[in-house]
Amino acid sequence: MAAEDNQLNICNKALIAIGADEITSFNDGTVEAKVAAAKYDIARKDLLAMYFWTFNQTESYLARLAGDNLCVYKYLYALPDGYLRAVNVRENGRFVDYTFRDSNINTDASQPILTYMTDCSEERMPPYFVSLLIDRLARDFLIPITGKNDDYMLFDRIYQDNFARAKSADAQSKTPRKVDSSLLLRIR
């Protein structure tokens, strides 16, 4: 991410994209500032949780909660700070079943490791994600700020196209899965 891509600058890039005035703060009293303040964090967290991005994925041992667990599973665990969405739960290298109850995780694992999508600051966001966030905000700011309902589909299409590109860029930062060539040779 570029050093200048903080919350305010990201919102200003989205505002410029829809032909609106830039803001100097989220509290400057303008319609643009009110809409940006209301929508920024919701859009950012939604995008962070929407796809299994590599840059905001982390792992954590879970802290067991005391008390009776009235669920199907034996143990109840607290979700870690910054948790947005679960990827999986493992114990001893194996995936285990789990469910959620009252914003906690239930599982039979006695020492589970949760892989999850975490909230992250703008400094950790790669350029392709910042660009996607700008497009998402432009789409979300459009109607409340400009009233241009007719342009919504255009901005949504730009956002959807950029979402596909961002997923592709992110996927390239993972280790590719190895193809089992012995299976191909056996079939032949």
PDB file of C-alpha atoms in Angstrom:
ATOM      1  CA  MET A   1       0.000   0.000   0.000  1.00  0.00           C
ATOM      2  CA  ALA A   2       1.182   3.511  -0.704  1.00  0.00           C
ATOM      3  CA  ALA A   3       1.955   5.580   2.394  1.00  0.00           C
ATOM      4  CA  GLU A   4      -0.686   8.153   1.474  1.00  0.00           C
ATOM      5  CA  ASP A   5      -3.490   5.584   1.332  1.00  0.00           C
ATOM      6  CA  ASN A   6      -5.101   6.254   4.693  1.00  0.00           C
ATOM      7  CA  GLN A   7      -8.855   6.238   5.346  1.00  0.00           C
ATOM      8  CA  LEU A   8      -9.363   9.853   4.324  1.00  0.00           C
ATOM      9  CA  ASN A   9      -7.335   9.588   1.110  1.00  0.00           C
ATOM     10  CA  ILE A  10      -9.055   6.355   0.108  1.00  0.00           C
ATOM     11  CA  CYS A  11     -12.446   8.026   0.595  1.00  0.00           C
ATOM     12  CA  ASN A  12     -11.312  11.094  -1.352  1.00  0.00           C
ATOM     13  CA  LYS A  13     -10.247   8.916  -4.305  1.00  0.00           C
ATOM     14  CA  ALA A  14     -13.727   7.352  -4.292  1.00  0.00           C
ATOM     15  CA  LEU A  15     -15.363  10.785  -4.066  1.00  0.00           C
ATOM     16  CA  ILE A  16     -13.307  12.064  -7.006  1.00  0.00           C
ATOM     17  CA  ALA A  17     -14.373   9.000  -9.026  1.00  0.00           C
ATOM     18  CA  ILE A  18     -18.039   9.989  -8.685  1.00  0.00           C
ATOM     19  CA  GLY A  19     -17.404  13.674  -9.319  1.00  0.00           C
ATOM     20  CA  ALA A  20     -17.962  14.771  -5.713  1.00  0.00           C
ATOM     21  CA  ASP A  21     -15.966  17.192  -3.595  1.00  0.00           C
ATOM     22  CA  GLU A  22     -13.106  15.927  -1.465  1.00  0.00           C
ATOM     23  CA  ILE A  23     -13.334  16.079   2.323  1.00  0.00           C
ATOM     24  CA  THR A  24     -10.803  17.368   4.859  1.00  0.00           C
ATOM     25  CA  SER A  25     -12.045  15.157   7.706  1.00  0.00           C
ATOM     26  CA  PHE A  26     -14.891  12.782   8.484  1.00  0.00           C
ATOM     27  CA  ASN A  27     -16.363  15.505  10.714  1.00  0.00           C
ATOM     28  CA  ASP A  28     -16.314  18.472   8.340  1.00  0.00           C
ATOM     29  CA  GLY A  29     -20.128  18.645   8.228  1.00  0.00           C
ATOM     30  CA  THR A  30     -20.558  18.046   4.487  1.00  0.00           C
ATOM     31  CA  VAL A  31     -22.802  15.387   2.987  1.00  0.00           C
ATOM     32  CA  GLU A  32     -19.693  13.742   1.540  1.00  0.00           C
ATOM     33  CA  ALA A  33     -18.066  13.521   4.983  1.00  0.00           C
ATOM     34  CA  LYS A  34     -21.213  12.129   6.611  1.00  0.00           C
ATOM     35  CA  VAL A  35     -21.637   9.450   3.936  1.00  0.00           C
ATOM     36  CA  ALA A  36     -17.939   8.538   4.012  1.00  0.00           C
ATOM     37  CA  ALA A  37     -17.953   8.273   7.812  1.00  0.00           C
ATOM     38  CA  ALA A  38     -21.055   6.089   7.745  1.00  0.00           C
ATOM     39  CA  LYS A  39     -19.941   3.753   4.963  1.00  0.00           C
ATOM     40  CA  TYR A  40     -16.137   3.449   5.070  1.00  0.00           C
ATOM     41  CA  ASP A  41     -15.616   0.989   7.914  1.00  0.00           C
ATOM     42  CA  ILE A  42     -18.596  -1.167   6.923  1.00  0.00           C
ATOM     43  CA  ALA A  43     -17.343  -1.489   3.333  1.00  0.00           C
ATOM     44  CA  ARG A  44     -13.754  -2.141   4.434  1.00  0.00           C
ATOM     45  CA  LYS A  45     -14.677  -4.922   6.870  1.00  0.00           C
ATOM     46  CA  ASP A  46     -17.149  -6.425   4.414  1.00  0.00           C
ATOM     47  CA  LEU A  47     -14.455  -6.640   1.723  1.00  0.00           C
ATOM     48  CA  LEU A  48     -11.897  -8.056   4.150  1.00  0.00           C
ATOM     49  CA  ALA A  49     -14.306 -10.849   5.122  1.00  0.00           C
ATOM     50  CA  MET A  50     -15.786 -11.491   1.677  1.00  0.00           C
ATOM     51  CA  TYR A  51     -12.890 -13.519   0.264  1.00  0.00           C
ATOM     52  CA  PHE A  52     -10.042 -15.542   1.770  1.00  0.00           C
ATOM     53  CA  TRP A  53      -7.410 -12.858   1.088  1.00  0.00           C
ATOM     54  CA  THR A  54      -3.829 -13.881   1.861  1.00  0.00           C
ATOM     55  CA  PHE A  55      -2.799 -10.595   3.492  1.00  0.00           C
ATOM     56  CA  ASN A  56      -5.342 -10.647   6.325  1.00  0.00           C
ATOM     57  CA  GLN A  57      -5.355 -14.361   7.091  1.00  0.00           C
ATOM     58  CA  THR A  58      -3.912 -15.424  10.435  1.00  0.00           C
ATOM     59  CA  GLU A  59      -3.935 -18.272  12.927  1.00  0.00           C
ATOM     60  CA  SER A  60      -4.505 -18.407  16.643  1.00  0.00           C
ATOM     61  CA  TYR A  61      -4.906 -20.936  19.409  1.00  0.00           C
ATOM     62  CA  LEU A  62      -8.336 -20.437  20.915  1.00  0.00           C
ATOM     63  CA  ALA A  63      -9.007 -19.571  24.567  1.00  0.00           C
ATOM     64  CA  ARG A  64     -11.438 -22.009  26.171  1.00  0.00           C
ATOM     65  CA  LEU A  65     -14.353 -20.440  28.014  1.00  0.00           C
ATOM     66  CA  ALA A  66     -15.304 -21.688  31.455  1.00  0.00           C
ATOM     67  CA  GLY A  67     -18.743 -23.036  32.241  1.00  0.00           C
ATOM     68  CA  ASP A  68     -21.113 -25.556  30.797  1.00  0.00           C
ATOM     69  CA  ASN A  69     -21.380 -25.940  27.063  1.00  0.00           C
ATOM     70  CA  LEU A  70     -24.946 -26.818  26.170  1.00  0.00           C
ATOM     71  CA  CYS A  71     -24.115 -27.449  22.518  1.00  0.00           C
ATOM     72  CA  VAL A  72     -23.416 -30.655  20.583  1.00  0.00           C
ATOM     73  CA  TYR A  73     -19.652 -30.152  20.921  1.00  0.00           C
ATOM     74  CA  LYS A  74     -17.622 -30.503  24.142  1.00  0.00           C
ATOM     75  CA  TYR A  75     -15.855 -27.157  24.290  1.00  0.00           C
ATOM     76  CA  LEU A  76     -16.677 -23.487  23.858  1.00  0.00           C
ATOM     77  CA  TYR A  77     -13.962 -21.001  22.795  1.00  0.00           C
ATOM     78  CA  ALA A  78     -13.779 -17.220  22.532  1.00  0.00           C
ATOM     79  CA  LEU A  79     -13.127 -15.675  19.140  1.00  0.00           C
ATOM     80  CA  PRO A  80      -9.838 -13.745  18.884  1.00  0.00           C
ATOM     81  CA  ASP A  81      -9.702  -9.962  18.673  1.00  0.00           C
ATOM     82  CA  GLY A  82     -10.081  -8.692  15.117  1.00  0.00           C
ATOM     83  CA  TYR A  83     -11.917 -11.837  13.993  1.00  0.00           C
ATOM     84  CA  LEU A  84     -14.009 -11.348  10.837  1.00  0.00           C
ATOM     85  CA  ARG A  85     -14.567 -14.814   9.342  1.00  0.00           C
ATOM     86  CA  ALA A  86     -13.407 -18.400   9.918  1.00  0.00           C
ATOM     87  CA  VAL A  87     -11.369 -20.262   7.319  1.00  0.00           C
ATOM     88  CA  ASN A  88     -10.981 -23.515   9.277  1.00  0.00           C
ATOM     89  CA  VAL A  89     -10.296 -25.079  12.655  1.00  0.00           C
ATOM     90  CA  ARG A  90      -7.528 -27.665  13.083  1.00  0.00           C
ATOM     91  CA  GLU A  91      -6.056 -29.787  15.818  1.00  0.00           C
ATOM     92  CA  ASN A  92      -2.843 -31.786  15.404  1.00  0.00           C
ATOM     93  CA  GLY A  93      -2.782 -30.912  11.692  1.00  0.00           C
ATOM     94  CA  ARG A  94      -6.291 -32.234  11.021  1.00  0.00           C
ATOM     95  CA  PHE A  95      -9.409 -30.271  10.223  1.00  0.00           C
ATOM     96  CA  VAL A  96     -12.102 -30.541  12.894  1.00  0.00           C
ATOM     97  CA  ASP A  97     -15.816 -29.821  12.874  1.00  0.00           C
ATOM     98  CA  TYR A  98     -17.035 -26.680  14.583  1.00  0.00           C
ATOM     99  CA  THR A  99     -20.027 -24.409  14.870  1.00  0.00           C
ATOM    100  CA  PHE A 100     -20.774 -20.972  16.297  1.00  0.00           C
ATOM    101  CA  ARG A 101     -22.828 -20.142  19.369  1.00  0.00           C
ATOM    102  CA  ASP A 102     -23.249 -16.626  20.767  1.00  0.00           C
ATOM    103  CA  SER A 103     -20.220 -15.323  18.850  1.00  0.00           C
ATOM    104  CA  ASN A 104     -18.064 -18.173  20.163  1.00  0.00           C
ATOM    105  CA  ILE A 105     -16.769 -21.368  18.547  1.00  0.00           C
ATOM    106  CA  ASN A 106     -17.913 -24.829  19.605  1.00  0.00           C
ATOM    107  CA  THR A 107     -15.803 -27.884  18.819  1.00  0.00           C
ATOM    108  CA  ASP A 108     -14.679 -31.223  20.262  1.00  0.00           C
ATOM    109  CA  ALA A 109     -11.023 -30.218  19.822  1.00  0.00           C
ATOM    110  CA  SER A 110      -9.222 -29.645  23.134  1.00  0.00           C
ATOM    111  CA  GLN A 111      -6.461 -27.444  21.612  1.00  0.00           C
ATOM    112  CA  PRO A 112      -7.901 -25.965  18.417  1.00  0.00           C
ATOM    113  CA  ILE A 113      -6.100 -23.621  16.068  1.00  0.00           C
ATOM    114  CA  LEU A 114      -8.381 -21.228  14.196  1.00  0.00           C
ATOM    115  CA  THR A 115      -7.355 -19.921  10.789  1.00  0.00           C
ATOM    116  CA  TYR A 116      -9.379 -16.791  10.185  1.00  0.00           C
ATOM    117  CA  MET A 117      -9.745 -13.538   8.334  1.00  0.00           C
ATOM    118  CA  THR A 118      -8.746 -10.665  10.576  1.00  0.00           C
ATOM    119  CA  ASP A 119      -9.409  -6.964  10.506  1.00  0.00           C
ATOM    120  CA  CYS A 120      -6.325  -5.062   9.371  1.00  0.00           C
ATOM    121  CA  SER A 121      -5.157  -1.512   8.937  1.00  0.00           C
ATOM    122  CA  GLU A 122      -4.737   0.233   5.608  1.00  0.00           C
ATOM    123  CA  GLU A 123      -0.947  -0.116   5.939  1.00  0.00           C
ATOM    124  CA  ARG A 124      -1.256  -3.912   5.489  1.00  0.00           C
ATOM    125  CA  MET A 125      -3.552  -3.697   2.455  1.00  0.00           C
ATOM    126  CA  PRO A 126      -1.889  -4.393  -0.902  1.00  0.00           C
ATOM    127  CA  PRO A 127      -2.483  -1.981  -3.807  1.00  0.00           C
ATOM    128  CA  TYR A 128      -4.979  -4.280  -5.556  1.00  0.00           C
ATOM    129  CA  PHE A 129      -7.137  -4.317  -2.417  1.00  0.00           C
ATOM    130  CA  VAL A 130      -6.942  -0.544  -1.925  1.00  0.00           C
ATOM    131  CA  SER A 131      -8.043  -0.098  -5.553  1.00  0.00           C
ATOM    132  CA  LEU A 132     -10.928  -2.506  -4.967  1.00  0.00           C
ATOM    133  CA  LEU A 133     -11.946  -0.658  -1.800  1.00  0.00           C
ATOM    134  CA  ILE A 134     -11.950   2.650  -3.699  1.00  0.00           C
ATOM    135  CA  ASP A 135     -14.224   1.157  -6.378  1.00  0.00           C
ATOM    136  CA  ARG A 136     -16.534  -0.292  -3.717  1.00  0.00           C
ATOM    137  CA  LEU A 137     -16.755   3.056  -1.931  1.00  0.00           C
ATOM    138  CA  ALA A 138     -17.389   4.932  -5.196  1.00  0.00           C
ATOM    139  CA  ARG A 139     -20.305   2.597  -5.878  1.00  0.00           C
ATOM    140  CA  ASP A 140     -21.606   2.923  -2.302  1.00  0.00           C
ATOM    141  CA  PHE A 141     -21.185   6.737  -2.214  1.00  0.00           C
ATOM    142  CA  LEU A 142     -22.789   7.359  -5.599  1.00  0.00           C
ATOM    143  CA  ILE A 143     -26.511   7.469  -4.841  1.00  0.00           C
ATOM    144  CA  PRO A 144     -26.446   9.114  -1.382  1.00  0.00           C
ATOM    145  CA  ILE A 145     -24.067  11.864  -2.546  1.00  0.00           C
ATOM    146  CA  THR A 146     -24.971  12.487  -6.195  1.00  0.00           C
ATOM    147  CA  GLY A 147     -28.443  10.972  -6.505  1.00  0.00           C
ATOM    148  CA  LYS A 148     -27.372   9.454  -9.860  1.00  0.00           C
ATOM    149  CA  ASN A 149     -29.315   6.187  -9.807  1.00  0.00           C
ATOM    150  CA  ASP A 150     -28.647   5.632 -13.514  1.00  0.00           C
ATOM    151  CA  ASP A 151     -24.884   5.380 -12.959  1.00  0.00           C
ATOM    152  CA  TYR A 152     -25.107   2.764 -10.203  1.00  0.00           C
ATOM    153  CA  MET A 153     -24.930  -0.225 -12.581  1.00  0.00           C
ATOM    154  CA  LEU A 154     -21.816   1.198 -14.253  1.00  0.00           C
ATOM    155  CA  PHE A 155     -20.022   1.668 -10.925  1.00  0.00           C
ATOM    156  CA  ASP A 156     -21.155  -1.767  -9.763  1.00  0.00           C
ATOM    157  CA  ARG A 157     -19.727  -3.336 -12.937  1.00  0.00           C
ATOM    158  CA  ILE A 158     -16.412  -1.541 -12.419  1.00  0.00           C
ATOM    159  CA  TYR A 159     -16.350  -2.825  -8.836  1.00  0.00           C
ATOM    160  CA  GLN A 160     -17.215  -6.413  -9.860  1.00  0.00           C
ATOM    161  CA  ASP A 161     -14.540  -6.446 -12.585  1.00  0.00           C
ATOM    162  CA  ASN A 162     -11.932  -5.116 -10.172  1.00  0.00           C
ATOM    163  CA  PHE A 163     -13.005  -7.697  -7.571  1.00  0.00           C
ATOM    164  CA  ALA A 164     -12.189 -10.499 -10.031  1.00  0.00           C
ATOM    165  CA  ARG A 165      -8.797  -8.919 -10.797  1.00  0.00           C
ATOM    166  CA  ALA A 166      -8.015  -8.468  -7.094  1.00  0.00           C
ATOM    167  CA  LYS A 167      -8.850 -12.117  -6.350  1.00  0.00           C
ATOM    168  CA  SER A 168      -6.575 -13.203  -9.198  1.00  0.00           C
ATOM    169  CA  ALA A 169      -3.731 -10.994  -7.964  1.00  0.00           C
ATOM    170  CA  ASP A 170      -4.142 -12.275  -4.425  1.00  0.00           C
ATOM    171  CA  ALA A 171      -4.204 -15.911  -5.552  1.00  0.00           C
ATOM    172  CA  GLN A 172      -0.827 -15.408  -7.213  1.00  0.00           C
ATOM    173  CA  SER A 173       0.755 -14.697  -3.835  1.00  0.00           C
ATOM    174  CA  LYS A 174      -0.025 -18.244  -2.618  1.00  0.00           C
ATOM    175  CA  THR A 175       2.000 -21.378  -3.193  1.00  0.00           C
ATOM    176  CA  PRO A 176       0.397 -23.201  -6.123  1.00  0.00           C
ATOM    177  CA  ARG A 177      -1.053 -26.620  -5.424  1.00  0.00           C
ATOM    178  CA  LYS A 178       1.028 -29.474  -6.752  1.00  0.00           C
ATOM    179  CA  VAL A 179      -0.657 -31.618  -9.383  1.00  0.00           C
ATOM    180  CA  ASP A 180      -0.338 -35.335  -8.679  1.00  0.00           C
ATOM    181  CA  SER A 181       1.229 -36.450 -11.968  1.00  0.00           C
ATOM    182  CA  SER A 182       1.095 -40.120 -10.978  1.00  0.00           C
ATOM    183  CA  LEU A 183      -2.696 -39.990 -11.256  1.00  0.00           C
ATOM    184  CA  LEU A 184      -2.395 -38.625 -14.797  1.00  0.00           C
ATOM    185  CA  LEU A 185       0.076 -41.333 -15.742  1.00  0.00           C
ATOM    186  CA  ARG A 186      -2.126 -44.090 -14.318  1.00  0.00           C
ATOM    187  CA  ILE A 187      -5.094 -42.877 -16.353  1.00  0.00           C
ATOM    188  CA  ARG A 188      -3.022 -42.852 -19.507  1.00  0.00           C
TER     189      ARG A 188
END
